[in-house]
PDB file of C-alpha atoms in Angstrom:
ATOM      1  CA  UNK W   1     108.630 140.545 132.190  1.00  0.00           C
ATOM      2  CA  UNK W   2     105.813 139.631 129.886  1.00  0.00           C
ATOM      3  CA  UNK W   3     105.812 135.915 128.443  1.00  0.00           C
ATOM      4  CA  UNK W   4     105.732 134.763 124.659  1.00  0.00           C
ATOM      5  CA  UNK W   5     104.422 131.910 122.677  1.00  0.00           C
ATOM      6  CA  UNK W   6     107.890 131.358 121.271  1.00  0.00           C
ATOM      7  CA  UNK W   7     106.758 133.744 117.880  1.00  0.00           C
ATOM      8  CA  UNK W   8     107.511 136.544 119.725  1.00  0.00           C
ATOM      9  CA  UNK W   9     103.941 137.505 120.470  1.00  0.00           C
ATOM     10  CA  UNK W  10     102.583 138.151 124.142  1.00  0.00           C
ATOM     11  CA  UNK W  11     101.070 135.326 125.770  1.00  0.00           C
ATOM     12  CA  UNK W  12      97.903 136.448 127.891  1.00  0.00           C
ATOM     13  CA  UNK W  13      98.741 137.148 131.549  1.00  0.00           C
ATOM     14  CA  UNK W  14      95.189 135.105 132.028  1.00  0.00           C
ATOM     15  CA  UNK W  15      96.732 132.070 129.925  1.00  0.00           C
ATOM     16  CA  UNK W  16     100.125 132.317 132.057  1.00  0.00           C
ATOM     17  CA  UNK W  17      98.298 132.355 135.174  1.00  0.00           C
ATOM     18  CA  UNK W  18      95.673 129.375 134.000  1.00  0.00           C
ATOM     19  CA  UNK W  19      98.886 127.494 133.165  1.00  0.00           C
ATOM     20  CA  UNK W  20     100.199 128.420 136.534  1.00  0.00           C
ATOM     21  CA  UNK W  21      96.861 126.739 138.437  1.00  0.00           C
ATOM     22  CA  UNK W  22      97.127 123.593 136.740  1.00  0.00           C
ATOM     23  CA  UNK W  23     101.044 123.019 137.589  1.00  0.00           C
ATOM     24  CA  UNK W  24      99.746 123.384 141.472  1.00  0.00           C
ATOM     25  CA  UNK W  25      98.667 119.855 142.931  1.00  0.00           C
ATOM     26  CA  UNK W  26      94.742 118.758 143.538  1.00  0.00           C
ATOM     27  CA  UNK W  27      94.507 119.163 147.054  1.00  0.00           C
ATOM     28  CA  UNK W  28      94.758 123.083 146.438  1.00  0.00           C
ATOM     29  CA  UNK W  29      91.630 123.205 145.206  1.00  0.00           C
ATOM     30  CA  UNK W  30      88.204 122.361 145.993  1.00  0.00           C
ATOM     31  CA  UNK W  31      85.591 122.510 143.228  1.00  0.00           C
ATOM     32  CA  UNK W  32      87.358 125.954 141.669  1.00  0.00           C
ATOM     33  CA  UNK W  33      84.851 126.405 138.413  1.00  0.00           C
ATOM     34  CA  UNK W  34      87.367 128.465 136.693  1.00  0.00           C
ATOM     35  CA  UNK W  35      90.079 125.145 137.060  1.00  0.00           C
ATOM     36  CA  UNK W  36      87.819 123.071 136.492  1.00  0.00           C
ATOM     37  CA  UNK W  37      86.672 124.692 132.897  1.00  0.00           C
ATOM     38  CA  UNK W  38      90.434 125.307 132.574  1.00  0.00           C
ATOM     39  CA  UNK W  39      90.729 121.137 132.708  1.00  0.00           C
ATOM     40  CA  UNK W  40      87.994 120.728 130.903  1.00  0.00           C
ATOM     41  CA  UNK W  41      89.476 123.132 127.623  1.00  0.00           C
ATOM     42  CA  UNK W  42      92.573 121.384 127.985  1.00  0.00           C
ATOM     43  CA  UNK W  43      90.809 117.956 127.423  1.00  0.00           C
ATOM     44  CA  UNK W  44      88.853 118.844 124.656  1.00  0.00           C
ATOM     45  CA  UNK W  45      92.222 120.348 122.768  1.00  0.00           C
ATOM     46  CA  UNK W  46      93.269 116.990 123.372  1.00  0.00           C
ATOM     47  CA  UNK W  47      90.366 115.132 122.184  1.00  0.00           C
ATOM     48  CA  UNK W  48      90.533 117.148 118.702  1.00  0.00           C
ATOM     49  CA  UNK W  49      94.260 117.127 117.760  1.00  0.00           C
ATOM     50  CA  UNK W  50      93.831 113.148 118.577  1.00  0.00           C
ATOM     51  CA  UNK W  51      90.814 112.695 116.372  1.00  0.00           C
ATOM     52  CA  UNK W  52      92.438 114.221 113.334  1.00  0.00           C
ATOM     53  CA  UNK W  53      95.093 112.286 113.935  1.00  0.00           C
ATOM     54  CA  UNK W  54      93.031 109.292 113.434  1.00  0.00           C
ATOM     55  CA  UNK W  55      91.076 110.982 110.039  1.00  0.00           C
ATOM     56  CA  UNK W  56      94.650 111.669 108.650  1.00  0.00           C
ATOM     57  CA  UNK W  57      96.826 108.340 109.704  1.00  0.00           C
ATOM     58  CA  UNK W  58      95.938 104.851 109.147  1.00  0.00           C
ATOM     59  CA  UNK W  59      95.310 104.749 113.080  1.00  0.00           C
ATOM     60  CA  UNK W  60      96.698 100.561 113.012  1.00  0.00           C
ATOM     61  CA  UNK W  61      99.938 102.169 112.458  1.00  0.00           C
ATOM     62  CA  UNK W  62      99.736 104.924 115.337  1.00  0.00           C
ATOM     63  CA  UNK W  63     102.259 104.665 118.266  1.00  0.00           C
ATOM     64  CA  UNK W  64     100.054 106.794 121.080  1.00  0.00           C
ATOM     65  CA  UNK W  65     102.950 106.492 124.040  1.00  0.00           C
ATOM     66  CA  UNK W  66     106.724 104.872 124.362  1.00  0.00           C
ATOM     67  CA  UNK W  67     104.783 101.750 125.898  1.00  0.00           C
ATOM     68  CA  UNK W  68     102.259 101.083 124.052  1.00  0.00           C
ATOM     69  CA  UNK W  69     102.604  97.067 124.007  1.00  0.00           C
ATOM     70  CA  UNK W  70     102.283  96.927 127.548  1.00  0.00           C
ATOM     71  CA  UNK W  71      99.159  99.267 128.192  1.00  0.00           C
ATOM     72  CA  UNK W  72      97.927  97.167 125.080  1.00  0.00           C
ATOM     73  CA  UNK W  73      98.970  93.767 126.445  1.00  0.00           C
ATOM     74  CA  UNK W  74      98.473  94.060 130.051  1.00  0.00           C
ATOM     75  CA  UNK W  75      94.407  95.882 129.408  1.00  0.00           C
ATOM     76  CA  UNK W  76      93.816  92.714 127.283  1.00  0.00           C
ATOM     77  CA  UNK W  77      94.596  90.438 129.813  1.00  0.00           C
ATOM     78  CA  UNK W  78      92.557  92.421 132.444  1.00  0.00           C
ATOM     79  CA  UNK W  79      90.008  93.444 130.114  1.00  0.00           C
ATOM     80  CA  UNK W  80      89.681  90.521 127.471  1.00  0.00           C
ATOM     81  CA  UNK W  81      85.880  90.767 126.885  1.00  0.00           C
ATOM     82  CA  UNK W  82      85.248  94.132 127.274  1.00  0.00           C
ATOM     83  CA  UNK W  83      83.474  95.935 124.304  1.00  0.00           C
ATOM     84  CA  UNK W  84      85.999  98.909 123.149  1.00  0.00           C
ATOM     85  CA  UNK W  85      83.825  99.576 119.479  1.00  0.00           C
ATOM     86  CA  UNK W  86      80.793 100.900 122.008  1.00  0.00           C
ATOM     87  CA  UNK W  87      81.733 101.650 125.131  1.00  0.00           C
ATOM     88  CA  UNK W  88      79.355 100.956 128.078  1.00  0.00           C
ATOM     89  CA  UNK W  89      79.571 103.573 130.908  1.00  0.00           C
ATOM     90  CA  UNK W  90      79.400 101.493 133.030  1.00  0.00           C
ATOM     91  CA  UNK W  91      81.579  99.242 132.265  1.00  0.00           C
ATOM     92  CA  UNK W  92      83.915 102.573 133.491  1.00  0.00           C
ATOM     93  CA  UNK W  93      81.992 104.228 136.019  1.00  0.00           C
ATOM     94  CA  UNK W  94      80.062 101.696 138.215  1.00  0.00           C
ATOM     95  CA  UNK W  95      81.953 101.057 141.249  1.00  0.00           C
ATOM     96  CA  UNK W  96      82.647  97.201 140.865  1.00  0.00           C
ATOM     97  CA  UNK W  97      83.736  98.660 137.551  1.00  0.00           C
ATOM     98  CA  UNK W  98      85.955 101.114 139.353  1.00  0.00           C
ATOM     99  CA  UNK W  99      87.642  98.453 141.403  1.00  0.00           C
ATOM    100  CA  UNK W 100      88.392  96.573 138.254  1.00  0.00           C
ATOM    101  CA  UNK W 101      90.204  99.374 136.573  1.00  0.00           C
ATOM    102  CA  UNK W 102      91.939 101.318 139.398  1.00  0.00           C
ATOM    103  CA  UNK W 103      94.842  98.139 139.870  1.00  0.00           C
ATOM    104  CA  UNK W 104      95.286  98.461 136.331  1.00  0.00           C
ATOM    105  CA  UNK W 105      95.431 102.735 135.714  1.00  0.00           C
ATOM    106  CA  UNK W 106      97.788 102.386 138.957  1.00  0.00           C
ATOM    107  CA  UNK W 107     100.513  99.731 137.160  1.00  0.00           C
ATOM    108  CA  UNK W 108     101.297 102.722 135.519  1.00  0.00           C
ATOM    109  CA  UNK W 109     101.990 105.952 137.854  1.00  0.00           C
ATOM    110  CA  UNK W 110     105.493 106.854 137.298  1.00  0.00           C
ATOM    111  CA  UNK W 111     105.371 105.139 133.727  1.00  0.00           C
ATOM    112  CA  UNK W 112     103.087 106.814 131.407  1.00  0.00           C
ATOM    113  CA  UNK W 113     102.754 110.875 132.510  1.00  0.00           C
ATOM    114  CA  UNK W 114      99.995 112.025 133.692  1.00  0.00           C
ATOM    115  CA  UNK W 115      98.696 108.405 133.452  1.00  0.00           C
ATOM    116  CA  UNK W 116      95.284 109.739 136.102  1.00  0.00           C
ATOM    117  CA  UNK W 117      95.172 113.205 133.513  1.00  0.00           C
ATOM    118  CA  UNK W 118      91.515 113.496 132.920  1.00  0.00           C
ATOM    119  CA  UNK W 119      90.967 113.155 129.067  1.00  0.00           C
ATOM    120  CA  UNK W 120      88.042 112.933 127.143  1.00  0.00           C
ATOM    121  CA  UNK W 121      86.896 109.363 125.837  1.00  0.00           C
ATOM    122  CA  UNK W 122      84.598 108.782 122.635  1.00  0.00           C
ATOM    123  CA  UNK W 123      81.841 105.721 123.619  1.00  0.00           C
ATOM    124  CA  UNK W 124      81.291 105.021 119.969  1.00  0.00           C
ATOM    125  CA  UNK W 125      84.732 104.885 118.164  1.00  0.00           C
ATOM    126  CA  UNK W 126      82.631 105.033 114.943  1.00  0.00           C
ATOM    127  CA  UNK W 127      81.694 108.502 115.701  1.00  0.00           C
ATOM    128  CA  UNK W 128      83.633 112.014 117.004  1.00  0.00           C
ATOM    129  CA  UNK W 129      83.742 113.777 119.997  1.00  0.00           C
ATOM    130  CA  UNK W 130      80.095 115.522 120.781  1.00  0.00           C
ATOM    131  CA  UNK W 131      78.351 115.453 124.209  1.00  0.00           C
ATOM    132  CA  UNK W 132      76.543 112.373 124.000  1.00  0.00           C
ATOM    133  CA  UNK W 133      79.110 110.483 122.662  1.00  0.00           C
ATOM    134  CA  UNK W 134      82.019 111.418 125.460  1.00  0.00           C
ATOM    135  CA  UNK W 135      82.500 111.154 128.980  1.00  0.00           C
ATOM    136  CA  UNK W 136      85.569 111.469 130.721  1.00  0.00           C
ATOM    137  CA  UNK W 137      88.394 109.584 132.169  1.00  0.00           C
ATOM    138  CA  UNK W 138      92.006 108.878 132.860  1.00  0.00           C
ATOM    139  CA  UNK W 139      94.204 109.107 130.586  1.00  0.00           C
ATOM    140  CA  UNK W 140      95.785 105.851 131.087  1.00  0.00           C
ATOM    141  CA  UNK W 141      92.363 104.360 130.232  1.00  0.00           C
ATOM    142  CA  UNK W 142      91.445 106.811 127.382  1.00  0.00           C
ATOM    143  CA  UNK W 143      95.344 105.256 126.176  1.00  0.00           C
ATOM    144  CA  UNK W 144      94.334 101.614 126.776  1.00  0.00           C
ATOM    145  CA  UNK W 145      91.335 101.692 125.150  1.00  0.00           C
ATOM    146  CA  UNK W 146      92.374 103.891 122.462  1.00  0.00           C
ATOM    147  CA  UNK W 147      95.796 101.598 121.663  1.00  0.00           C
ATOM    148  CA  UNK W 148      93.062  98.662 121.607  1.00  0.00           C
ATOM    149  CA  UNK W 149      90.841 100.351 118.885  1.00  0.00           C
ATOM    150  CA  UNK W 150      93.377 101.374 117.013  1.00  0.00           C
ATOM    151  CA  UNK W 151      95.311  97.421 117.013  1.00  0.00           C
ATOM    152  CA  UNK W 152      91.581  95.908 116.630  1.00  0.00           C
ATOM    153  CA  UNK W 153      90.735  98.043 113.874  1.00  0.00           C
ATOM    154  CA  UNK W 154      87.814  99.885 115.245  1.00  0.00           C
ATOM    155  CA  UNK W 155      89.177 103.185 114.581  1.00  0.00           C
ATOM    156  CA  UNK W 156      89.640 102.924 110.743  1.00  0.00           C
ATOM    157  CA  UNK W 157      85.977 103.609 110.700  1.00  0.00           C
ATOM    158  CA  UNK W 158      87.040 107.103 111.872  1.00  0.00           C
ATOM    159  CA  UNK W 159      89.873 107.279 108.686  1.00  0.00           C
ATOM    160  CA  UNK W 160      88.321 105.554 105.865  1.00  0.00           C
ATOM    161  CA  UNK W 161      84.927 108.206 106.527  1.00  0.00           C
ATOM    162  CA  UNK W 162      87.264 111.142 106.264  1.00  0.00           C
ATOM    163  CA  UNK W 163      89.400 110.002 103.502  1.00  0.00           C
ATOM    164  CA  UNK W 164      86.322 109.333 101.456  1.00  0.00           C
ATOM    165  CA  UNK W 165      85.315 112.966 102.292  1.00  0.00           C
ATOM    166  CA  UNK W 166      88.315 113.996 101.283  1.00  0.00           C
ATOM    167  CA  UNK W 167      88.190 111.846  98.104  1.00  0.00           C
ATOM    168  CA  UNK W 168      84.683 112.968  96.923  1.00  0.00           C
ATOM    169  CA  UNK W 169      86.169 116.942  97.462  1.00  0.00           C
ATOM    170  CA  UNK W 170      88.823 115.976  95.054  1.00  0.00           C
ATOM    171  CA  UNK W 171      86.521 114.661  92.282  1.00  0.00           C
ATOM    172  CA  UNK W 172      84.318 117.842  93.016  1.00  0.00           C
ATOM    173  CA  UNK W 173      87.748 120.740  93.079  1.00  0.00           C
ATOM    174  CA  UNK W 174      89.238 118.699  89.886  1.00  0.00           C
ATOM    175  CA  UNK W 175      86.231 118.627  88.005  1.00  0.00           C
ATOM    176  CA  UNK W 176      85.701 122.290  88.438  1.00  0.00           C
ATOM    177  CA  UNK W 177      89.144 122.955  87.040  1.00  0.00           C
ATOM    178  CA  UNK W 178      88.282 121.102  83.512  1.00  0.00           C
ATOM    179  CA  UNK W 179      85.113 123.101  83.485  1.00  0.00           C
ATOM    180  CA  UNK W 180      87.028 126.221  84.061  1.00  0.00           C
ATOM    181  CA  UNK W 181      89.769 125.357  81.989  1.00  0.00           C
ATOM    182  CA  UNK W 182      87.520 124.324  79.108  1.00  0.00           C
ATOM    183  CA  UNK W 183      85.391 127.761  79.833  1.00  0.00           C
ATOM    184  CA  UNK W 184      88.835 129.601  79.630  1.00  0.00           C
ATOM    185  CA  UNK W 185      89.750 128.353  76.044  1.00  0.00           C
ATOM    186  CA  UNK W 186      86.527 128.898  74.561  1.00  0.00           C
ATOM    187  CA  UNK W 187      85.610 125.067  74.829  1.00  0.00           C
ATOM    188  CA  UNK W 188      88.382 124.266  72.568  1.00  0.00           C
ATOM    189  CA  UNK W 189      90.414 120.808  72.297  1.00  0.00           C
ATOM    190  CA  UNK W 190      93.691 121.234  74.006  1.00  0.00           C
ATOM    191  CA  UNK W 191      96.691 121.029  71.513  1.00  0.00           C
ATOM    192  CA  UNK W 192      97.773 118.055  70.350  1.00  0.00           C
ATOM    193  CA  UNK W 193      94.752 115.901  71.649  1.00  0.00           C
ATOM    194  CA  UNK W 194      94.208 114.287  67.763  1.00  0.00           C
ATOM    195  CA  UNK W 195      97.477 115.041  66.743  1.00  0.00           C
ATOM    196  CA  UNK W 196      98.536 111.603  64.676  1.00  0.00           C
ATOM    197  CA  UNK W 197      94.779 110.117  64.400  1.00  0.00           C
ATOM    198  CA  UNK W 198      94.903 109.712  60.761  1.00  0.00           C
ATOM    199  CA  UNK W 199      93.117 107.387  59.430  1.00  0.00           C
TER     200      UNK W 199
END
């Protein structure tokens, strides 16, 4: 029986088995370079549908998971001074670092899913998802951090540079329509424009 998207179109017996291998636990694999750029694809889907959902939505008013107060709440009391505008790798990666965060990512097994998912993370929040700006990391940290940027106000960087994009397009596709429209009726003043300026 061949599988569908749900369209009624068939899904790819590669994409049914890929989905397959990453429903099996961890320990079946070793370093497998076809799951591991299977993980890595699935991340970086991720990391795009999240950052245009930060260029479209105010992100201050973004709810990322049912329990968001408490990731939020409980990483600022672990995490009070860290820098979440420009992340330091380190202050991820290093091993004292590591001990740090792995009490906190585990508060939350069996509470947010997939909390130890491997997700992509942006180190400038100012700036999108390219290779020097991303490394990865649990998802329960890419939430925490994320929720905090998006509380703090770091991420409306993100939405007020794309809505001004957006903005200047409109000026641009609007004032080609009067220049068209005026081209179309011979440069002529629509009716009714001076209708009742006597004077």
């Amino acid at each position: 029986m061949e599988a569908t998207s749900g369209i009624d179109e068939p899904v790819s017996g590669e994409l049914v088995s890929v989905a397959h291998a990453l429903s099996l636990p961890a320990e079946s694999y070793g370093n497998d370079p076809d799951i591991e750029m299977a993980w890595a694809m699935r991340a970086m889907q991720h990391a795009e549908v999240y950052y245009k959902l930060i260029s479209s939505v105010d992100p201050q008013f973004l709810k990322l998971t049912k329990v968001d107060d408490q990731i939020y709440s409980e990483f600022r009391e672990n995490f009070e001074k860290l820098r979440i505008d420009v992340l330091d790798p380190e202050e991820l990666k290093s091993e004292s670092a590591k001990e740090k965060w792995r009490p906190f990512c585990l508060k939350f097994d069996g509470i947010v899913e997939d909390f130890n998912y491997g997700t992509l993370l942006r180190l400038d929040c100012s700036q999108g998802y390219t290779e020097e700006n991303t490394i990865f990391a649990p998802r329960i940290q890419f939430f925490a951090i994320e929720i905090a940027r998006n509380r703090e106000g770091y991420n409306k960087a993100v939405y007020i540079s794309v809505q001004d994009k957006e903005g200047e397009k409109g000026i641009d596709i609007e004032g080609e329509e009067k220049v068209k429209k005026g081209a179309e009726s011979g440069g002529e003043k629509e009716e009714g424009v001076n209708r009742g300026e006597k004077g």
